[in-house]
Amino acid sequence: MAGPPLVLHVSNEHPPVSPDYGFLRAFHELTVRGALRHEWIAPAATPERVAGQAAGERPDLVFVQSPQPYPWTERDVAGLLRRLGSPPVVVWEGDAWGGRKRLKARNLAWLRHADVVFSVALGAQAELLRRACGREVRYVPHVTPLCFAESPDPASAPRGVALVGSRLTFCGVELIADDGQRGRLARALARVPGCELSIYGRGWRGPHARGPVPYDDQLDVMRRALITVGWDRYRGHAGYFSDRLPIALSAGRVHVTSRQPGLDWLPGPEDGLHLADTPREGAERVRELLGTDPEGLLSAGARGAAWARAHLTELHALRHMLAGRLPVPAPRSGPWPAITALGAG
């Protein structure tokens, strides 16, 4: 008797590989529920290694995290898929592209053989992907890893404001246009009376700079603050935000960040999320929040964390991408009907 469908998962993870990220825990949850079986290829996936690992049984679906460390070519991918019995291919494109950041041949090799591409950004990004690969492009937002969503908030006395995000410069010039706005936000925050500011990430200098923070430590850094702040790149891409936004929600702190088009489905200030159109507006919002009751801020942050756990985890995103292709139910509550509609067409 045939078991649940087999998913061959070609990952983009680099060593050392944590079992907590890259949809691994979400796949494990679906495996435990009997919805599917999961074969994971990472790190350093190559055509030979993928084919060899799957030689015993042909997969029912290939799920690809892109871009790949291996320099895939279209010939590599076409040959591999033939050896695997030509299963359907779902590609998750978790990066934003545009401007100086151009799609690589290794991305295109998989994109052009996908049945559907899920992108964390729409608008200009979706059009770029459609032109490049001629495939259907649908939307899936960045989400929080399950290990962050499920992590209890330790009893503490949070204080101050934490801005998390790198600023890439060369000879004082921002290499990514929106980093200029991130820099203006940091300078405006430094002028807010009573703002005990800490800035985490590469490229910052000055009295507020705290240096880079490892990915695993982001949640703890955010939880030490009373208010967290971010500012996204690629602000012209509809629906786009980095995974720092859902991670900040999971931290249970009020979060102030940039507004992009297509984000009306996100929670609002009552759940601790404040979107601003300009760095000045973001700094002004932080000033207003610092003048309110800290307990009220923590309560709003706790509601945001509960919303993220209920609606915006890797498990929700994976179900969204696999539903209709495997016997996996799509998420139907909260923002997912709006997310699905946003990515239609």
Tab-separated table of C-alpha atoms in Angstrom:
chain	number	residue	atom	x	y	z
A	1	MET	CA	0.000	0.000	0.000
A	2	ALA	CA	1.425	3.382	-0.990
A	3	GLY	CA	2.236	5.754	1.829
A	4	PRO	CA	1.796	9.544	1.949
A	5	PRO	CA	3.257	11.486	-0.991
A	6	LEU	CA	7.003	11.978	-0.984
A	7	VAL	CA	8.404	15.531	-1.171
A	8	LEU	CA	12.008	15.929	-2.256
A	9	HIS	CA	13.215	19.139	-0.618
A	10	VAL	CA	16.232	20.755	-2.313
A	11	SER	CA	17.467	23.303	0.201
A	12	ASN	CA	19.680	26.363	-0.018
A	13	GLU	CA	21.055	25.928	3.491
A	14	HIS	CA	24.778	26.316	4.120
A	15	PRO	CA	26.632	24.397	6.828
A	16	PRO	CA	26.248	24.386	9.752
A	17	VAL	CA	22.595	23.566	9.161
A	18	SER	CA	20.044	24.067	11.926
A	19	PRO	CA	16.915	21.893	12.022
A	20	ASP	CA	14.964	24.952	13.181
A	21	TYR	CA	14.921	26.932	9.916
A	22	GLY	CA	14.332	26.585	6.198
A	23	PHE	CA	10.859	25.005	6.596
A	24	LEU	CA	12.389	21.926	8.251
A	25	ARG	CA	10.249	22.041	11.373
A	26	ALA	CA	7.179	22.779	9.256
A	27	PHE	CA	7.885	19.733	7.071
A	28	HIS	CA	8.376	17.696	10.242
A	29	GLU	CA	4.954	18.806	11.519
A	30	LEU	CA	3.281	17.710	8.283
A	31	THR	CA	5.188	14.426	8.362
A	32	VAL	CA	4.037	13.716	11.926
A	33	ARG	CA	0.466	14.393	10.836
A	34	GLY	CA	0.812	11.830	8.054
A	35	ALA	CA	0.226	14.382	5.300
A	36	LEU	CA	3.486	13.666	3.487
A	37	ARG	CA	6.951	12.172	3.636
A	38	HIS	CA	9.958	14.452	3.455
A	39	GLU	CA	13.385	13.821	1.924
A	40	TRP	CA	15.778	16.709	2.535
A	41	ILE	CA	18.878	17.436	0.426
A	42	ALA	CA	21.223	19.947	2.053
A	43	PRO	CA	23.737	21.379	2.187
A	44	ALA	CA	25.695	21.397	-1.081
A	45	ALA	CA	22.998	19.783	-3.176
A	46	THR	CA	24.287	18.611	-6.574
A	47	PRO	CA	22.449	16.819	-9.406
A	48	GLU	CA	24.215	13.557	-8.576
A	49	ARG	CA	23.482	13.817	-4.861
A	50	VAL	CA	19.821	14.686	-5.412
A	51	ALA	CA	19.302	11.859	-7.886
A	52	GLY	CA	21.196	9.392	-5.692
A	53	GLN	CA	19.231	10.268	-2.578
A	54	ALA	CA	15.949	9.848	-4.437
A	55	ALA	CA	16.978	6.744	-6.376
A	56	GLY	CA	14.936	4.406	-4.198
A	57	GLU	CA	11.618	6.104	-4.877
A	58	ARG	CA	10.522	8.795	-7.257
A	59	PRO	CA	9.193	11.874	-5.469
A	60	ASP	CA	5.648	13.128	-5.922
A	61	LEU	CA	6.826	16.741	-5.760
A	62	VAL	CA	10.102	18.665	-5.653
A	63	PHE	CA	10.206	21.700	-3.363
A	64	VAL	CA	13.125	24.031	-4.084
A	65	GLN	CA	14.479	26.806	-1.909
A	66	SER	CA	16.225	29.283	-4.150
A	67	PRO	CA	18.887	30.440	-4.838
A	68	GLN	CA	21.095	27.372	-4.686
A	69	PRO	CA	24.772	27.282	-3.665
A	70	TYR	CA	25.419	24.797	-6.490
A	71	PRO	CA	25.799	26.487	-9.936
A	72	TRP	CA	22.765	24.784	-11.462
A	73	THR	CA	22.223	25.019	-15.213
A	74	GLU	CA	19.005	24.436	-17.110
A	75	ARG	CA	20.539	21.289	-18.543
A	76	ASP	CA	21.321	20.031	-15.010
A	77	VAL	CA	17.765	20.627	-13.847
A	78	ALA	CA	16.103	19.184	-16.953
A	79	GLY	CA	18.205	16.020	-16.772
A	80	LEU	CA	17.631	15.607	-13.050
A	81	LEU	CA	13.873	15.975	-13.339
A	82	ARG	CA	13.774	13.357	-16.114
A	83	ARG	CA	15.656	10.935	-13.863
A	84	LEU	CA	13.151	11.642	-11.087
A	85	GLY	CA	10.157	10.876	-13.323
A	86	SER	CA	9.264	14.514	-14.151
A	87	PRO	CA	7.524	15.381	-10.862
A	88	PRO	CA	5.881	18.801	-10.369
A	89	VAL	CA	8.230	21.499	-9.044
A	90	VAL	CA	7.380	24.241	-6.551
A	91	VAL	CA	10.006	26.968	-6.139
A	92	TRP	CA	10.094	29.310	-3.142
A	93	GLU	CA	11.939	32.514	-4.053
A	94	GLY	CA	12.750	34.066	-0.699
A	95	ASP	CA	14.862	36.986	-1.911
A	96	ALA	CA	13.911	40.360	-3.306
A	97	TRP	CA	15.482	41.207	-6.670
A	98	GLY	CA	15.889	44.353	-8.694
A	99	GLY	CA	18.253	47.241	-9.328
A	100	ARG	CA	21.871	46.146	-8.946
A	101	LYS	CA	20.741	42.783	-7.571
A	102	ARG	CA	20.072	40.635	-10.627
A	103	LEU	CA	18.777	37.105	-10.928
A	104	LYS	CA	21.502	34.491	-11.253
A	105	ALA	CA	21.665	31.668	-13.760
A	106	ARG	CA	21.279	29.140	-10.940
A	107	ASN	CA	17.970	30.749	-9.961
A	108	LEU	CA	16.709	30.790	-13.508
A	109	ALA	CA	17.624	27.132	-14.024
A	110	TRP	CA	15.012	26.103	-11.440
A	111	LEU	CA	12.546	28.907	-12.065
A	112	ARG	CA	12.167	27.923	-15.723
A	113	HIS	CA	11.295	24.342	-14.774
A	114	ALA	CA	8.860	25.218	-11.999
A	115	ASP	CA	5.147	24.535	-12.189
A	116	VAL	CA	4.621	27.499	-9.877
A	117	VAL	CA	6.911	30.063	-8.271
A	118	PHE	CA	6.119	31.531	-4.875
A	119	SER	CA	7.692	34.936	-4.336
A	120	VAL	CA	7.937	37.004	-1.148
A	121	ALA	CA	7.307	40.126	-3.235
A	122	LEU	CA	4.859	41.078	-5.944
A	123	GLY	CA	4.680	44.098	-8.222
A	124	ALA	CA	7.961	44.706	-10.016
A	125	GLN	CA	9.443	41.515	-8.601
A	126	ALA	CA	6.618	39.277	-9.812
A	127	GLU	CA	6.808	40.850	-13.262
A	128	LEU	CA	10.588	40.337	-13.327
A	129	LEU	CA	10.173	36.649	-12.451
A	130	ARG	CA	7.382	36.117	-14.979
A	131	ARG	CA	9.445	37.643	-17.774
A	132	ALA	CA	12.495	35.623	-16.780
A	133	CYS	CA	10.884	32.204	-16.446
A	134	GLY	CA	7.444	32.350	-18.081
A	135	ARG	CA	5.856	30.642	-15.082
A	136	GLU	CA	2.979	31.433	-12.763
A	137	VAL	CA	4.167	33.615	-9.873
A	138	ARG	CA	2.157	33.677	-6.660
A	139	TYR	CA	2.637	35.438	-3.360
A	140	VAL	CA	3.754	34.076	-0.027
A	141	PRO	CA	4.993	36.517	2.619
A	142	HIS	CA	8.015	36.075	4.800
A	143	VAL	CA	7.029	34.300	8.009
A	144	THR	CA	8.557	33.518	11.370
A	145	PRO	CA	10.373	30.234	12.008
A	146	LEU	CA	8.440	27.905	14.278
A	147	CYS	CA	11.265	27.921	16.827
A	148	PHE	CA	10.772	31.684	17.267
A	149	ALA	CA	6.980	31.545	17.236
A	150	GLU	CA	6.976	28.851	19.922
A	151	SER	CA	9.698	30.365	22.126
A	152	PRO	CA	8.328	31.593	25.499
A	153	ASP	CA	8.978	35.209	26.432
A	154	PRO	CA	11.241	35.142	29.510
A	155	ALA	CA	10.333	37.325	32.460
A	156	SER	CA	12.403	40.484	32.070
A	157	ALA	CA	12.317	44.252	32.313
A	158	PRO	CA	12.670	45.409	28.686
A	159	ARG	CA	13.895	48.923	28.066
A	160	GLY	CA	14.976	51.164	25.251
A	161	VAL	CA	14.641	50.919	21.496
A	162	ALA	CA	16.361	48.326	19.270
A	163	LEU	CA	16.861	48.859	15.537
A	164	VAL	CA	17.931	45.635	13.809
A	165	GLY	CA	19.222	45.753	10.232
A	166	SER	CA	22.453	46.165	8.317
A	167	ARG	CA	23.527	49.229	6.360
A	168	LEU	CA	25.774	48.364	3.419
A	169	THR	CA	28.036	51.216	2.319
A	170	PHE	CA	31.182	51.809	0.283
A	171	CYS	CA	33.149	54.990	0.937
A	172	GLY	CA	30.129	56.340	2.783
A	173	VAL	CA	27.678	55.661	-0.077
A	174	GLU	CA	24.771	53.250	0.485
A	175	LEU	CA	24.953	50.295	-1.905
A	176	ILE	CA	21.215	49.673	-1.597
A	177	ALA	CA	19.041	52.728	-2.131
A	178	ASP	CA	16.665	52.105	0.789
A	179	ASP	CA	19.600	51.866	3.194
A	180	GLY	CA	19.749	55.649	2.934
A	181	GLN	CA	16.301	55.788	4.506
A	182	ARG	CA	17.425	53.300	7.144
A	183	GLY	CA	20.307	55.623	7.983
A	184	ARG	CA	17.980	58.651	8.203
A	185	LEU	CA	15.723	56.708	10.547
A	186	ALA	CA	18.653	55.871	12.832
A	187	ARG	CA	19.750	59.521	12.947
A	188	ALA	CA	16.198	60.672	13.688
A	189	LEU	CA	15.834	58.102	16.475
A	190	ALA	CA	19.107	59.267	18.044
A	191	ARG	CA	17.561	62.749	18.370
A	192	VAL	CA	14.371	61.533	20.114
A	193	PRO	CA	14.452	62.695	23.762
A	194	GLY	CA	14.741	59.799	26.191
A	195	CYS	CA	15.340	57.219	23.436
A	196	GLU	CA	17.849	54.674	24.701
A	197	LEU	CA	18.847	53.437	21.255
A	198	SER	CA	20.751	50.274	20.300
A	199	ILE	CA	21.477	49.507	16.623
A	200	TYR	CA	22.348	45.959	15.582
A	201	GLY	CA	23.778	44.962	12.203
A	202	ARG	CA	26.718	45.433	9.886
A	203	GLY	CA	27.850	48.822	8.654
A	204	TRP	CA	26.887	50.982	11.631
A	205	ARG	CA	29.269	53.229	13.543
A	206	GLY	CA	28.863	55.564	16.462
A	207	PRO	CA	27.729	55.386	20.084
A	208	HIS	CA	24.549	53.419	19.359
A	209	ALA	CA	26.139	50.696	17.196
A	210	ARG	CA	26.199	47.252	18.806
A	211	GLY	CA	27.576	45.251	15.874
A	212	PRO	CA	26.088	42.296	13.996
A	213	VAL	CA	23.740	39.905	15.778
A	214	PRO	CA	23.597	36.198	14.827
A	215	TYR	CA	20.297	35.105	13.313
A	216	ASP	CA	19.567	32.811	16.263
A	217	ASP	CA	19.961	35.719	18.698
A	218	GLN	CA	17.612	38.185	17.000
A	219	LEU	CA	14.639	37.240	19.161
A	220	ASP	CA	16.580	37.725	22.410
A	221	VAL	CA	17.951	41.093	21.263
A	222	MET	CA	14.443	42.284	20.394
A	223	ARG	CA	12.999	41.065	23.684
A	224	ARG	CA	15.510	43.094	25.656
A	225	ALA	CA	13.988	46.248	24.130
A	226	LEU	CA	10.644	47.851	24.890
A	227	ILE	CA	10.200	48.931	21.252
A	228	THR	CA	11.748	47.406	18.128
A	229	VAL	CA	12.318	49.255	14.867
A	230	GLY	CA	13.061	48.179	11.300
A	231	TRP	CA	13.115	49.659	7.816
A	232	ASP	CA	12.814	47.442	4.775
A	233	ARG	CA	14.621	47.532	1.457
A	234	TYR	CA	12.848	47.167	-1.892
A	235	ARG	CA	9.972	49.283	-0.643
A	236	GLY	CA	8.526	49.525	-4.146
A	237	HIS	CA	7.861	45.772	-4.194
A	238	ALA	CA	4.227	45.181	-3.239
A	239	GLY	CA	3.742	42.840	-0.312
A	240	TYR	CA	7.433	42.710	0.568
A	241	PHE	CA	9.025	42.740	3.992
A	242	SER	CA	11.956	40.786	5.325
A	243	ASP	CA	11.490	38.006	7.865
A	244	ARG	CA	12.533	40.520	10.522
A	245	LEU	CA	8.957	41.836	10.676
A	246	PRO	CA	7.315	38.524	11.653
A	247	ILE	CA	10.242	37.751	13.958
A	248	ALA	CA	9.715	41.124	15.653
A	249	LEU	CA	6.018	40.328	16.075
A	250	SER	CA	6.966	36.979	17.608
A	251	ALA	CA	9.225	38.790	20.064
A	252	GLY	CA	6.136	40.299	21.681
A	253	ARG	CA	7.292	43.910	21.413
A	254	VAL	CA	5.717	46.895	19.721
A	255	HIS	CA	7.358	47.188	16.302
A	256	VAL	CA	7.708	50.272	14.079
A	257	THR	CA	8.732	49.734	10.468
A	258	SER	CA	8.245	50.907	6.877
A	259	ARG	CA	5.008	50.725	4.924
A	260	GLN	CA	5.039	49.056	1.500
A	261	PRO	CA	2.063	48.657	-0.854
A	262	GLY	CA	-0.061	45.551	-0.386
A	263	LEU	CA	0.282	45.186	3.399
A	264	ASP	CA	-3.268	45.987	4.480
A	265	TRP	CA	-3.712	42.419	5.694
A	266	LEU	CA	-1.159	42.833	8.482
A	267	PRO	CA	-2.293	43.615	12.043
A	268	GLY	CA	-2.343	47.231	13.178
A	269	PRO	CA	-1.270	49.367	16.142
A	270	GLU	CA	-3.733	47.657	18.478
A	271	ASP	CA	-1.626	44.512	17.978
A	272	GLY	CA	1.687	46.314	18.284
A	273	LEU	CA	2.558	46.930	14.610
A	274	HIS	CA	3.034	50.511	13.406
A	275	LEU	CA	3.811	51.185	9.730
A	276	ALA	CA	5.332	54.499	8.680
A	277	ASP	CA	5.738	56.103	5.260
A	278	THR	CA	8.935	58.034	6.006
A	279	PRO	CA	11.854	57.714	8.442
A	280	ARG	CA	10.762	60.962	10.096
A	281	GLU	CA	7.270	59.546	10.634
A	282	GLY	CA	8.772	56.356	12.053
A	283	ALA	CA	10.923	58.270	14.537
A	284	GLU	CA	7.966	60.438	15.527
A	285	ARG	CA	5.880	57.318	16.161
A	286	VAL	CA	8.635	55.965	18.426
A	287	ARG	CA	8.682	59.293	20.307
A	288	GLU	CA	4.913	59.046	20.856
A	289	LEU	CA	5.111	55.440	22.004
A	290	LEU	CA	7.881	56.176	24.496
A	291	GLY	CA	5.507	58.646	26.145
A	292	THR	CA	2.869	55.978	26.816
A	293	ASP	CA	2.469	53.350	29.529
A	294	PRO	CA	5.098	50.579	29.139
A	295	GLU	CA	2.593	47.970	30.304
A	296	GLY	CA	0.263	49.010	27.511
A	297	LEU	CA	3.094	48.589	25.006
A	298	LEU	CA	3.861	45.120	26.314
A	299	SER	CA	0.187	44.144	26.124
A	300	ALA	CA	-0.018	45.296	22.492
A	301	GLY	CA	3.188	43.406	21.733
A	302	ALA	CA	1.785	40.251	23.328
A	303	ARG	CA	-1.289	40.487	21.094
A	304	GLY	CA	0.993	40.807	18.057
A	305	ALA	CA	2.947	37.726	19.133
A	306	ALA	CA	-0.283	35.740	19.527
A	307	TRP	CA	-1.381	36.865	16.045
A	308	ALA	CA	1.946	35.780	14.519
A	309	ARG	CA	1.773	32.369	16.202
A	310	ALA	CA	-1.784	31.896	14.971
A	311	HIS	CA	-1.286	33.115	11.400
A	312	LEU	CA	2.259	33.814	10.223
A	313	THR	CA	4.609	30.865	10.735
A	314	GLU	CA	6.570	28.614	8.387
A	315	LEU	CA	3.865	25.984	8.756
A	316	HIS	CA	1.207	28.379	7.440
A	317	ALA	CA	3.398	29.353	4.483
A	318	LEU	CA	4.275	25.748	3.624
A	319	ARG	CA	0.625	24.697	3.720
A	320	HIS	CA	-0.197	27.647	1.455
A	321	MET	CA	2.411	26.544	-1.098
A	322	LEU	CA	1.647	22.822	-1.058
A	323	ALA	CA	-2.152	22.945	-0.926
A	324	GLY	CA	-3.799	21.837	-4.147
A	325	ARG	CA	-0.716	19.857	-5.104
A	326	LEU	CA	-0.620	17.495	-2.124
A	327	PRO	CA	-3.262	16.467	0.440
A	328	VAL	CA	-2.302	19.397	2.669
A	329	PRO	CA	-5.011	21.849	3.803
A	330	ALA	CA	-4.414	25.490	2.946
A	331	PRO	CA	-4.625	27.998	5.819
A	332	ARG	CA	-8.065	29.580	5.678
A	333	SER	CA	-8.219	31.830	8.740
A	334	GLY	CA	-6.784	35.228	9.529
A	335	PRO	CA	-4.974	36.964	6.663
A	336	TRP	CA	-4.609	34.012	4.311
A	337	PRO	CA	-7.682	34.670	2.131
A	338	ALA	CA	-6.351	38.207	1.563
A	339	ILE	CA	-2.848	36.870	0.923
A	340	THR	CA	-4.190	34.382	-1.600
A	341	ALA	CA	-6.209	37.078	-3.373
A	342	LEU	CA	-3.231	39.432	-3.411
A	343	GLY	CA	-1.173	36.850	-5.244
A	344	ALA	CA	-3.826	35.919	-7.798
A	345	GLY	CA	-3.472	36.752	-11.469
